[in-house]
Amino acid sequence: MRMTTEEAFVKVLQRHGIEHAFGIIGSAFMPISDLFPRAGITFWDCAHEGSGGMMADGYTRASGKMSMMIAQNGPGITNFVTAVKTAYWNHTPLLLVTPQAANKTIGMGGFQEVEQMALFKDMVCYQEEVRDASRVAEVLNRCILQAKRQSAPAQINMPRDFWTQVIDIDLPAVVEFERPSGGEAAIEAAAELLSSAKFPVILNGAGVVLAGAIPASMALAERLDAPVCVGYQHNDAFPGSHPLFAGPLGYNGSKAAMELISGADVVFCLGTRLNPFSTLPGYALDYWPKAAKIIQVDINPDRIGLTKKVTIGIVGDAKKVAEAVLARLAITAGDHARSERRAKIAQTKSVWAQALSSMDHEEDDPGTSWNQRARDAKPDWMSPRMAWRAIQSALPREAIISSDIGNNCAIGNAYPTFESGRKYLAPGLFGPCGYGLPSIIGAKIACPDVPVVGFAGDGAFGIAVTELTAIGRPEWPAITMVVFRNYQWGAEKRNSTLWYDDNFVGTELDEGVSYAAIARACGLQGVQASTMEGLRAALTTALADQKAGKTTLIEALINQELGEPFRRDAMKKPVEVAGISAADMRPQTV
């Protein structure tokens, strides 16, 4: 078939059903963007490419459908770096389209030239550059398939002088692979181990959500009467109302989950790479059961046994493996002390729920007093935990929420629960600031009839605040955004209180800035709340206004209490040896 390179490119996008692109317009891809409206592809022109990439991540995570990110070659593409790596560790299948400087001038250091393949080498699961105009459809098709198969971003690098060429081409077939279901011997061994377990525990990861394996893991848990924990930032990997749900592990997670998994003799780790941060000690509990038998299920064999000692490794789709293991369980599986185990699960959860509901304030470490000083300075303002309790009372059960990185969002890790997957968008283990706002915008584009609420601390929100200038246009959907306003970079300030004697270098934010006022200046709604009642009412109103097509930013004014540091394991108090003095500074000569 005879067509132009841009027609071939767009026809492949259509074959894969890619309907949404995120980025900023540039001359390097105008030949294809010109075709987007006719092709049924919506181009979401954000305010910054980094945020556009996180919108794409939010869209795909909320919907399960692939989207793409695209921008001008050079500086437009370099702005995608953080978003692409974030999507990589969120296991999000995305298409990264990177128009390249023209072949005839590349290497001359020309306008907007950079080594774009090298830039993303360890940030994508697959990358390929188009070397001949006639191969554009073949390469694009392969990149999309690799992104789907490996559940991660894939990159196509397209020299801009390959557009507007006429080629003879056969469009490639879309060949989907059946996902692996685990080896027979491994499945049988796992079933035997679980059948004889005295206190089995299931740990669900992102793979459970991605594979649609929640019902399968629920059936397995009910058959065994096994408590189900979820990995850090994967609160939506099991129904929160289920009596066997124990909650999230990791930083500021569920103490009930930690206590229950600590007593396991067999842990069935389903769809999780067991990254080290997800199993860090919490609440002074080093809870990982070191003597337990570990069964790890992951689609990627390279990640099995990488971080924890594993008894049985199973390479496969979480849903297929869970169903296969369930079918092979012995008749007596789960019978050992079944009633006692049920009682222990219920009691442990009840004790933790009561403790969590009564937590109003953050503790100070011995020898520090910042949190007490913060309470004394603003006695009438909410603490972070009070804010989260108010939020939980106003959130609809069906809502999709996003969270940013940072101290106040992390304090909230133990609070939200969900009844289905693809509801909790968190920045993941790359840990970028500025994720909360753009990801929830992407989620609303994906699920226009579902209420959405984004959360961010004021430091992290400042990185994405420019998107307020974009989303007020008529074609953009309405969202609700909550910004925890305490005028500080909280996570780093907590480090400063613990290890650097309150030497607050770079931790303070401008108290004269109002994000609510900025929202209003952008034509959006902006309100403030400083009490639990005020925040609850503001969020309830904002959600009603969202349904009516109005975007609202809520500044939740909270005191400066600080929760647990992210990395007690990685920090220690410095020791002065040679000493540093300002008198040693030498002026530069120019």
Coordinates of C-alpha atoms in Angstrom, one line a residue:
M1 CA 0.0 0.0 0.0
R2 CA 1.3 3.5 -0.9
M3 CA 1.1 6.1 1.8
T4 CA 3.2 8.8 3.6
T5 CA 5.3 7.9 6.7
E6 CA 3.0 10.0 8.9
E7 CA 0.0 8.1 7.6
A8 CA 1.7 4.8 8.3
F9 CA 2.6 6.0 11.8
V10 CA -1.0 7.0 12.6
K11 CA -2.5 3.9 11.1
V12 CA -0.4 1.8 13.4
L13 CA -1.6 3.9 16.4
Q14 CA -5.1 3.2 15.3
R15 CA -4.6 -0.5 15.0
H16 CA -3.5 -0.5 18.7
G17 CA -6.4 1.7 19.8
I18 CA -4.1 4.5 21.1
E19 CA -6.5 7.4 21.4
H20 CA -4.7 9.8 23.7
A21 CA -1.4 11.6 23.4
F22 CA 0.1 13.9 26.1
G23 CA 2.8 16.6 25.6
I24 CA 3.5 20.0 24.1
I25 CA 3.2 20.7 20.4
G26 CA 6.4 21.0 18.4
S27 CA 7.4 21.2 14.7
A28 CA 9.2 17.9 14.9
F29 CA 6.0 15.9 15.0
M30 CA 3.5 18.3 13.4
P31 CA 3.1 15.9 10.4
I32 CA 1.4 13.4 12.7
S33 CA -0.3 15.8 15.1
D34 CA -2.0 17.3 12.0
L35 CA -3.6 13.9 11.5
F36 CA -4.7 13.3 15.1
P37 CA -8.2 14.9 14.9
R38 CA -9.1 12.9 11.8
A39 CA -7.7 9.7 13.3
G40 CA -9.7 10.0 16.6
I41 CA -6.6 10.8 18.6
T42 CA -6.9 13.5 21.3
F43 CA -3.8 15.6 21.9
W44 CA -3.7 16.9 25.5
D45 CA -1.4 19.9 25.4
C46 CA -0.2 20.3 28.9
A47 CA 1.9 23.1 30.5
H48 CA 5.0 21.0 31.0
E49 CA 6.1 17.8 29.3
G50 CA 7.1 16.2 32.7
S51 CA 3.5 16.7 33.9
G52 CA 2.2 15.4 30.5
G53 CA 4.1 12.2 31.0
M54 CA 2.6 11.7 34.4
M55 CA -0.8 12.4 33.0
A56 CA -0.2 9.6 30.6
D57 CA 0.8 7.4 33.5
G58 CA -2.4 8.3 35.4
Y59 CA -4.5 7.7 32.3
T60 CA -3.1 4.2 31.6
R61 CA -3.1 3.1 35.2
A62 CA -6.7 4.1 35.7
S63 CA -8.0 2.6 32.5
G64 CA -5.6 -0.2 31.6
K65 CA -5.3 1.3 28.1
M66 CA -2.1 2.5 26.5
S67 CA -1.5 6.1 25.8
M68 CA 1.5 8.0 24.4
M69 CA 3.7 10.9 25.3
I70 CA 5.3 13.1 22.6
A71 CA 7.1 16.4 22.4
Q72 CA 9.6 18.5 20.4
N73 CA 13.0 16.9 19.9
G74 CA 15.7 18.0 22.4
P75 CA 14.5 20.0 25.4
G76 CA 10.9 18.9 25.0
I77 CA 12.0 15.3 25.1
T78 CA 14.4 15.7 28.0
N79 CA 11.5 17.0 30.1
F80 CA 10.0 13.6 29.9
V81 CA 12.8 11.8 31.7
T82 CA 11.4 11.8 35.3
A83 CA 7.9 10.8 34.0
V84 CA 9.2 7.9 32.0
K85 CA 11.3 6.5 34.8
T86 CA 8.3 6.9 37.1
A87 CA 6.1 4.9 34.7
Y88 CA 8.8 2.3 34.4
W89 CA 8.7 1.5 38.1
N90 CA 4.9 1.8 38.1
H91 CA 4.9 -1.0 35.5
T92 CA 2.9 1.2 33.1
P93 CA 2.8 0.3 29.4
L94 CA 3.3 3.6 27.6
L95 CA 4.5 4.6 24.2
L96 CA 7.3 7.2 24.3
V97 CA 7.6 8.9 20.9
T98 CA 10.8 10.9 20.6
P99 CA 11.2 12.9 17.3
Q100 CA 14.9 13.3 16.7
A101 CA 17.0 15.9 15.0
A102 CA 17.3 15.4 11.3
N103 CA 19.7 12.6 10.1
K104 CA 21.6 15.0 7.7
T105 CA 22.6 17.3 10.6
I106 CA 22.8 14.9 13.6
G107 CA 26.2 15.0 15.3
M108 CA 26.9 18.6 14.4
G109 CA 25.5 20.0 17.6
G110 CA 22.7 21.7 15.9
F111 CA 19.5 23.2 17.2
Q112 CA 17.7 21.1 19.9
E113 CA 20.0 18.1 19.4
V114 CA 20.6 15.5 22.2
E115 CA 21.3 11.8 22.3
Q116 CA 17.8 10.7 23.0
M117 CA 18.4 7.0 22.8
A118 CA 21.2 7.1 25.4
L119 CA 19.0 9.4 27.6
F120 CA 16.3 6.8 28.1
K121 CA 18.5 3.7 27.9
D122 CA 17.7 2.5 31.4
M123 CA 14.3 4.0 31.7
V124 CA 12.3 2.0 29.1
C125 CA 11.8 -1.7 28.6
Y126 CA 12.6 -1.4 24.9
Q127 CA 13.8 1.2 22.5
E128 CA 14.4 1.4 18.8
E129 CA 15.3 4.1 16.3
V130 CA 13.8 4.2 12.8
R131 CA 16.8 3.8 10.4
D132 CA 14.8 3.8 7.2
A133 CA 11.6 5.7 6.4
S134 CA 10.0 2.5 4.9
R135 CA 10.3 0.7 8.3
V136 CA 8.4 3.3 10.4
A137 CA 5.3 1.1 10.8
E138 CA 7.3 -2.0 11.6
V139 CA 9.3 -0.3 14.3
L140 CA 6.3 1.5 15.9
N141 CA 4.3 -1.8 16.0
R142 CA 7.2 -3.6 17.7
C143 CA 7.6 -0.8 20.3
I144 CA 3.9 -0.9 21.2
L145 CA 3.9 -4.6 21.5
Q146 CA 7.0 -4.6 23.7
A147 CA 5.4 -2.0 26.0
K148 CA 2.4 -4.2 26.4
R149 CA 4.3 -7.5 26.9
Q150 CA 6.7 -6.0 29.4
S151 CA 4.2 -3.6 31.0
A152 CA 6.5 -0.7 30.9
P153 CA 7.3 2.3 28.6
A154 CA 8.9 1.7 25.2
Q155 CA 10.6 4.3 23.0
I156 CA 10.5 4.9 19.3
N157 CA 13.1 7.5 18.1
M158 CA 12.1 9.1 14.8
P159 CA 14.4 11.4 12.9
R160 CA 12.3 14.4 11.9
D161 CA 13.4 14.3 8.2
F162 CA 11.7 10.9 7.8
W163 CA 8.3 12.5 7.9
T164 CA 6.4 13.5 4.7
Q165 CA 8.0 10.8 2.7
V166 CA 6.0 8.6 0.4
I167 CA 6.6 4.8 0.9
D168 CA 5.3 1.5 -0.3
I169 CA 4.4 -0.5 2.8
D170 CA 2.4 -3.4 4.2
L171 CA 1.1 -2.5 7.7
P172 CA 2.4 -5.1 10.2
A173 CA 0.1 -7.5 12.0
V174 CA -0.7 -7.1 15.7
V175 CA 0.5 -10.3 17.3
E176 CA -0.4 -10.7 20.9
F177 CA 1.2 -13.2 23.2
E178 CA -0.6 -15.3 25.8
R179 CA 0.8 -14.5 29.2
P180 CA 2.7 -17.3 31.0
S181 CA 0.8 -19.2 33.6
G182 CA 3.7 -20.7 35.6
G183 CA 5.5 -24.0 35.4
E184 CA 3.5 -27.1 36.4
A185 CA 6.1 -28.3 38.9
A186 CA 6.4 -24.9 40.5
I187 CA 2.6 -24.6 40.8
E188 CA 2.3 -28.0 42.3
A189 CA 5.1 -27.3 44.8
A190 CA 3.4 -24.0 45.8
A191 CA 0.1 -25.7 46.3
E192 CA 1.7 -28.3 48.5
L193 CA 3.5 -25.7 50.6
L194 CA 0.3 -23.7 51.1
S195 CA -1.7 -26.8 51.8
S196 CA 0.5 -27.7 54.8
A197 CA 1.0 -24.1 56.0
K198 CA 0.0 -23.4 59.6
F199 CA -0.3 -19.6 59.2
P200 CA -0.3 -18.7 55.5
V201 CA -0.2 -15.0 54.5
I202 CA -0.8 -13.6 51.0
L203 CA 1.1 -10.5 49.8
N204 CA -0.4 -8.8 46.8
G205 CA 1.6 -6.4 44.6
A206 CA 1.0 -4.3 41.5
G207 CA 0.8 -7.4 39.3
V208 CA -2.5 -8.4 40.9
V209 CA -4.0 -5.1 39.8
L210 CA -2.4 -5.2 36.3
A211 CA -3.6 -8.8 35.7
G212 CA -7.1 -8.4 37.1
A213 CA -6.2 -11.0 39.7
I214 CA -8.0 -9.5 42.7
P215 CA -11.0 -12.0 42.4
A216 CA -8.5 -14.9 42.1
S217 CA -6.5 -13.8 45.1
M218 CA -9.7 -13.3 47.1
A219 CA -10.8 -16.9 46.3
L220 CA -7.4 -18.2 47.4
A221 CA -7.4 -16.2 50.6
E222 CA -10.9 -17.4 51.5
R223 CA -10.0 -21.0 50.8
L224 CA -7.0 -20.7 53.2
D225 CA -8.5 -18.1 55.6
A226 CA -5.2 -16.3 55.0
P227 CA -4.8 -12.6 55.8
V228 CA -3.9 -10.5 52.7
C229 CA -1.4 -7.7 52.9
V230 CA -0.6 -5.4 50.0
G231 CA 2.7 -3.8 48.9
Y232 CA 3.6 -0.2 49.6
Q233 CA 1.4 2.2 47.6
H234 CA -0.8 -0.7 46.3
N235 CA -3.7 -0.3 48.7
D236 CA -6.1 -1.1 45.8
A237 CA -4.8 -4.6 45.3
F238 CA -7.4 -6.1 47.6
P239 CA -10.9 -5.0 48.7
G240 CA -10.6 -2.9 51.8
S241 CA -13.9 -4.1 53.3
H242 CA -12.9 -7.8 53.1
P243 CA -12.5 -9.4 56.5
L244 CA -9.1 -10.9 55.4
F245 CA -7.6 -7.6 54.2
A246 CA -4.8 -6.6 56.6
G247 CA -3.6 -3.4 54.8
P248 CA -0.4 -2.1 53.3
L249 CA 3.2 -3.0 54.4
G250 CA 6.0 -0.5 54.2
Y251 CA 6.4 3.1 55.2
N252 CA 3.5 4.4 57.4
G253 CA 1.5 1.3 56.5
S254 CA -0.8 -1.0 58.5
K255 CA 0.6 -2.2 61.8
A256 CA -2.0 -5.0 61.6
A257 CA -0.5 -6.2 58.3
M258 CA 3.0 -6.1 59.8
E259 CA 2.1 -8.0 62.9
L260 CA 0.2 -10.7 60.9
I261 CA 2.9 -11.3 58.3
S262 CA 5.5 -11.5 61.0
G263 CA 3.8 -14.7 62.2
A264 CA 3.6 -16.4 58.8
D265 CA 5.2 -19.7 58.1
V266 CA 4.4 -19.4 54.4
V267 CA 4.1 -16.2 52.4
F268 CA 2.5 -16.3 48.9
C269 CA 3.9 -13.1 47.2
L270 CA 1.6 -12.6 44.2
G271 CA 2.6 -10.2 41.4
T272 CA 5.3 -8.4 43.3
R273 CA 9.0 -7.8 42.9
L274 CA 9.4 -7.4 46.6
N275 CA 11.3 -4.2 46.3
P276 CA 13.3 -3.4 49.5
F277 CA 11.5 -0.1 50.3
S278 CA 8.1 -1.9 50.5
T279 CA 9.3 -4.1 53.4
L280 CA 11.2 -1.6 55.5
P281 CA 10.5 -1.9 59.2
G282 CA 7.7 0.3 60.5
Y283 CA 6.4 1.3 63.9
A284 CA 9.7 -0.1 65.3
L285 CA 8.7 -3.6 64.0
D286 CA 11.2 -5.5 61.9
Y287 CA 8.3 -7.7 60.7
W288 CA 9.5 -9.6 57.7
P289 CA 9.3 -13.3 58.6
K290 CA 12.8 -14.5 58.1
A291 CA 12.1 -18.2 58.8
A292 CA 9.0 -18.3 56.6
K293 CA 8.9 -20.2 53.3
I294 CA 8.5 -17.6 50.5
I295 CA 6.7 -18.2 47.2
Q296 CA 7.2 -15.4 44.8
V297 CA 5.1 -14.9 41.6
D298 CA 6.3 -12.4 39.0
I299 CA 5.9 -12.0 35.3
N300 CA 9.6 -11.0 35.1
P301 CA 11.9 -13.9 36.1
D302 CA 14.8 -11.5 36.7
R303 CA 13.0 -10.1 39.7
I304 CA 12.3 -13.4 41.5
G305 CA 14.7 -13.9 44.4
L306 CA 16.4 -10.5 43.8
T307 CA 15.6 -9.0 47.2
K308 CA 14.4 -11.8 49.4
K309 CA 15.3 -15.4 49.8
V310 CA 12.7 -17.4 47.9
T311 CA 11.7 -21.1 48.4
I312 CA 9.6 -21.3 45.2
G313 CA 9.7 -18.9 42.2
I314 CA 6.9 -18.9 39.7
V315 CA 7.1 -16.9 36.4
G316 CA 3.6 -16.1 35.4
D317 CA 0.6 -13.9 35.2
A318 CA -0.8 -13.3 38.7
K319 CA -4.3 -14.3 37.9
K320 CA -3.5 -17.5 36.1
V321 CA -1.0 -18.6 38.8
A322 CA -3.4 -17.8 41.6
E323 CA -6.2 -19.8 39.9
A324 CA -3.9 -22.7 39.2
V325 CA -2.6 -22.9 42.8
L326 CA -6.1 -22.7 44.2
A327 CA -7.2 -25.6 41.9
R328 CA -4.4 -27.8 43.3
L329 CA -4.8 -27.2 47.0
A330 CA -5.4 -30.2 49.2
I331 CA -8.9 -30.7 50.6
T332 CA -7.5 -29.9 54.1
A333 CA -5.6 -26.8 53.0
G334 CA -6.1 -24.0 55.6
D335 CA -7.7 -26.3 58.2
H336 CA -4.9 -26.0 60.8
A337 CA -6.2 -23.7 63.5
R338 CA -8.6 -22.1 61.1
S339 CA -10.9 -20.6 63.6
E340 CA -8.1 -19.3 65.8
R341 CA -6.5 -17.7 62.7
R342 CA -9.8 -16.0 61.8
A343 CA -10.0 -14.7 65.4
K344 CA -6.4 -13.4 65.4
I345 CA -6.9 -11.6 62.1
A346 CA -10.1 -9.9 63.3
Q347 CA -8.6 -9.0 66.7
T348 CA -5.3 -7.6 65.2
K349 CA -7.3 -5.5 62.7
S350 CA -9.6 -4.2 65.3
V351 CA -6.8 -3.1 67.7
W352 CA -5.0 -1.3 64.8
A353 CA -8.2 0.4 63.6
Q354 CA -8.8 1.7 67.1
A355 CA -5.2 2.9 67.4
L356 CA -5.3 4.6 64.0
S357 CA -8.5 6.4 64.7
S358 CA -7.1 7.8 67.8
M359 CA -3.8 9.0 66.3
D360 CA -4.0 12.8 66.2
H361 CA -0.3 13.8 66.4
E362 CA 3.2 12.7 65.5
E363 CA 5.7 11.6 68.1
D364 CA 9.0 13.3 68.7
D365 CA 12.1 11.2 68.9
P366 CA 14.0 11.4 72.2
G367 CA 16.1 14.6 72.2
T368 CA 13.9 16.4 69.6
S369 CA 10.9 18.6 70.1
W370 CA 9.8 19.9 66.7
N371 CA 6.4 18.3 66.7
Q372 CA 5.5 19.7 70.1
R373 CA 6.7 23.1 68.9
A374 CA 4.6 22.8 65.8
R375 CA 1.4 22.0 67.7
D376 CA 2.1 24.9 70.1
A377 CA 2.6 27.3 67.2
K378 CA -0.7 26.6 65.5
P379 CA -3.0 25.0 68.1
D380 CA -6.2 25.7 66.0
W381 CA -4.9 24.1 62.8
M382 CA -5.3 20.5 61.8
S383 CA -2.5 18.0 62.2
P384 CA -1.8 15.8 59.1
R385 CA -3.6 12.8 60.6
M386 CA -6.7 14.9 61.4
A387 CA -6.7 16.1 57.8
W388 CA -6.6 12.5 56.5
R389 CA -9.5 11.4 58.8
A390 CA -11.6 14.3 57.5
I391 CA -10.7 13.4 53.9
Q392 CA -11.6 9.7 54.5
S393 CA -15.0 10.7 55.8
A394 CA -15.8 12.7 52.6
L395 CA -14.3 10.5 49.9
P396 CA -16.8 8.4 47.9
R397 CA -16.0 4.7 47.9
E398 CA -15.8 4.6 44.1
A399 CA -13.3 7.5 43.9
I400 CA -9.9 7.3 42.2
I401 CA -7.2 9.1 44.2
S402 CA -3.7 10.1 43.5
S403 CA -0.9 10.8 46.0
D404 CA 2.3 12.7 45.6
I405 CA 5.6 12.0 47.3
G406 CA 6.3 13.7 50.6
N407 CA 5.7 13.6 54.4
N408 CA 2.1 14.5 54.6
C409 CA 1.0 12.2 51.7
A410 CA 3.1 9.4 53.2
I411 CA 1.4 9.8 56.6
G412 CA -1.8 9.0 54.7
N413 CA -0.6 5.6 53.5
A414 CA -2.5 3.7 56.1
Y415 CA -5.9 5.4 55.5
P416 CA -7.3 4.8 52.0
T417 CA -8.9 1.5 51.1
F418 CA -10.7 0.5 47.9
E419 CA -13.1 -2.1 46.6
S420 CA -11.5 -2.6 43.2
G421 CA -8.2 -2.1 41.4
R422 CA -6.9 0.9 39.4
K423 CA -8.1 3.3 42.1
Y424 CA -4.9 4.4 43.8
L425 CA -2.3 6.3 41.9
A426 CA 0.9 6.8 43.8
P427 CA 4.3 8.0 42.5
G428 CA 5.9 4.6 43.1
L429 CA 9.5 3.7 43.9
F430 CA 11.1 6.3 41.7
G431 CA 9.5 8.7 44.1
P432 CA 9.1 11.9 42.0
C433 CA 7.6 15.1 43.4
G434 CA 4.9 16.7 41.3
Y435 CA 2.9 13.5 40.6
G436 CA -0.3 14.0 42.4
L437 CA -1.9 16.7 40.1
P438 CA -1.0 15.5 36.6
S439 CA -1.8 11.8 37.4
I440 CA -5.3 12.5 38.6
I441 CA -5.9 14.6 35.5
G442 CA -4.9 11.6 33.4
A443 CA -7.2 9.4 35.5
K444 CA -10.2 11.7 35.0
I445 CA -9.6 11.7 31.2
A446 CA -9.6 7.9 31.4
C447 CA -12.7 7.7 33.7
P448 CA -14.8 10.8 33.1
D449 CA -17.7 9.5 35.1
V450 CA -15.7 8.6 38.2
P451 CA -15.0 11.1 41.0
V452 CA -11.2 11.8 41.3
V453 CA -9.2 13.6 44.0
G454 CA -5.5 14.3 43.9
F455 CA -3.3 14.9 47.0
A456 CA 0.1 16.7 47.3
G457 CA 2.2 18.5 49.8
D458 CA 2.9 22.1 49.0
G459 CA 6.5 21.6 48.1
A460 CA 5.7 18.8 45.6
F461 CA 2.7 20.6 44.3
G462 CA 4.9 23.6 43.4
I463 CA 6.6 21.5 40.8
A464 CA 3.3 20.8 38.9
V465 CA 1.5 24.0 39.7
T466 CA 1.9 25.2 36.1
E467 CA -0.7 22.7 35.0
L468 CA -3.4 25.0 36.6
T469 CA -2.7 27.2 33.6
A470 CA -3.7 24.4 31.2
I471 CA -6.6 22.5 32.7
G472 CA -9.1 25.4 32.9
R473 CA -9.8 25.2 29.1
P474 CA -13.2 23.8 28.1
E475 CA -11.9 20.5 26.7
W476 CA -10.2 19.5 29.9
P477 CA -12.2 17.6 32.5
A478 CA -12.9 18.9 36.0
I479 CA -10.9 17.5 38.9
T480 CA -10.5 18.1 42.6
M481 CA -7.0 18.7 44.1
V482 CA -6.1 18.9 47.8
V483 CA -2.8 20.6 48.7
F484 CA -1.5 20.1 52.3
R485 CA -0.2 23.6 53.1
N486 CA 2.4 23.7 55.8
Y487 CA 5.0 25.9 54.1
Q488 CA 7.9 23.4 54.3
W489 CA 9.6 20.5 52.6
G490 CA 8.4 18.1 55.3
A491 CA 10.4 15.0 54.6
E492 CA 13.7 16.8 54.5
K493 CA 12.8 18.9 57.5
R494 CA 12.2 15.7 59.4
N495 CA 15.7 14.6 58.5
S496 CA 17.0 17.9 59.6
T497 CA 15.4 17.6 63.1
L498 CA 16.7 14.1 63.6
W499 CA 20.2 14.2 62.3
Y500 CA 21.2 17.9 61.7
D501 CA 20.1 19.7 64.9
D502 CA 17.3 21.7 63.3
N503 CA 19.7 23.2 60.7
F504 CA 16.9 23.8 58.2
V505 CA 18.8 24.4 54.9
G506 CA 16.4 24.7 52.0
T507 CA 13.4 23.4 53.8
E508 CA 11.2 26.5 54.1
L509 CA 8.6 27.7 51.6
D510 CA 7.1 31.1 51.0
E511 CA 4.3 31.8 53.4
G512 CA 3.1 34.6 51.2
V513 CA 2.0 32.2 48.4
S514 CA -1.6 31.0 48.2
Y515 CA -2.2 28.1 45.8
A516 CA -5.9 28.7 46.2
A517 CA -5.4 32.2 45.0
I518 CA -3.3 30.9 42.1
A519 CA -6.1 28.5 41.1
R520 CA -8.6 31.4 41.1
A521 CA -6.3 33.5 39.0
C522 CA -6.3 30.6 36.5
G523 CA -10.1 30.6 36.3
L524 CA -10.5 27.7 38.7
Q525 CA -12.1 27.4 42.2
G526 CA -9.7 27.8 45.1
V527 CA -10.6 27.5 48.8
Q528 CA -8.9 27.1 52.1
A529 CA -9.7 24.9 55.1
S530 CA -7.9 24.8 58.5
T531 CA -10.3 22.5 60.5
M532 CA -11.5 19.0 60.0
E533 CA -15.1 20.2 59.6
G534 CA -14.0 22.8 57.1
L535 CA -12.0 20.4 55.1
R536 CA -14.8 17.8 55.1
A537 CA -17.3 20.4 53.9
A538 CA -14.9 21.8 51.3
L539 CA -14.2 18.3 49.8
T540 CA -17.9 17.4 49.7
T541 CA -18.7 20.6 47.9
A542 CA -15.7 20.2 45.5
L543 CA -16.8 16.7 44.5
A544 CA -20.3 18.0 43.8
D545 CA -18.8 20.8 41.7
Q546 CA -16.6 18.3 39.9
K547 CA -19.6 16.5 38.8
A548 CA -21.0 19.8 37.5
G549 CA -17.8 20.4 35.5
K550 CA -15.9 22.7 37.9
T551 CA -12.3 22.2 39.1
T552 CA -11.5 23.0 42.7
L553 CA -8.2 23.3 44.5
I554 CA -8.4 23.0 48.3
E555 CA -5.6 24.3 50.4
A556 CA -5.7 22.2 53.6
L557 CA -3.9 24.4 56.2
I558 CA -2.2 22.1 58.6
N559 CA 0.4 22.5 61.3
Q560 CA 4.0 21.6 60.8
E561 CA 4.1 18.3 62.5
L562 CA 6.3 15.7 60.8
G563 CA 5.8 12.0 60.5
E564 CA 8.4 9.2 60.3
P565 CA 11.4 9.9 58.0
F566 CA 11.5 7.9 54.8
R567 CA 14.9 6.4 55.4
R568 CA 15.9 5.7 58.9
D569 CA 18.0 2.9 57.4
A570 CA 19.9 5.3 55.2
M571 CA 20.6 8.2 57.5
K572 CA 22.9 8.8 60.5
K573 CA 24.1 11.8 62.5
P574 CA 27.3 13.3 61.0
V575 CA 30.5 13.5 63.0
E576 CA 32.7 16.6 62.7
V577 CA 36.4 15.8 62.1
A578 CA 38.2 18.5 60.2
G579 CA 35.5 21.1 60.7
I580 CA 34.2 23.7 58.3
S581 CA 34.6 27.5 58.7
A582 CA 33.3 30.4 56.5
A583 CA 36.8 31.9 56.9
D584 CA 38.1 29.3 54.5
M585 CA 36.0 30.6 51.6
R586 CA 38.2 32.1 48.8
P587 CA 36.8 34.7 46.5
Q588 CA 36.7 33.8 42.8
T589 CA 38.6 35.9 40.3
V590 CA 36.9 36.8 37.0

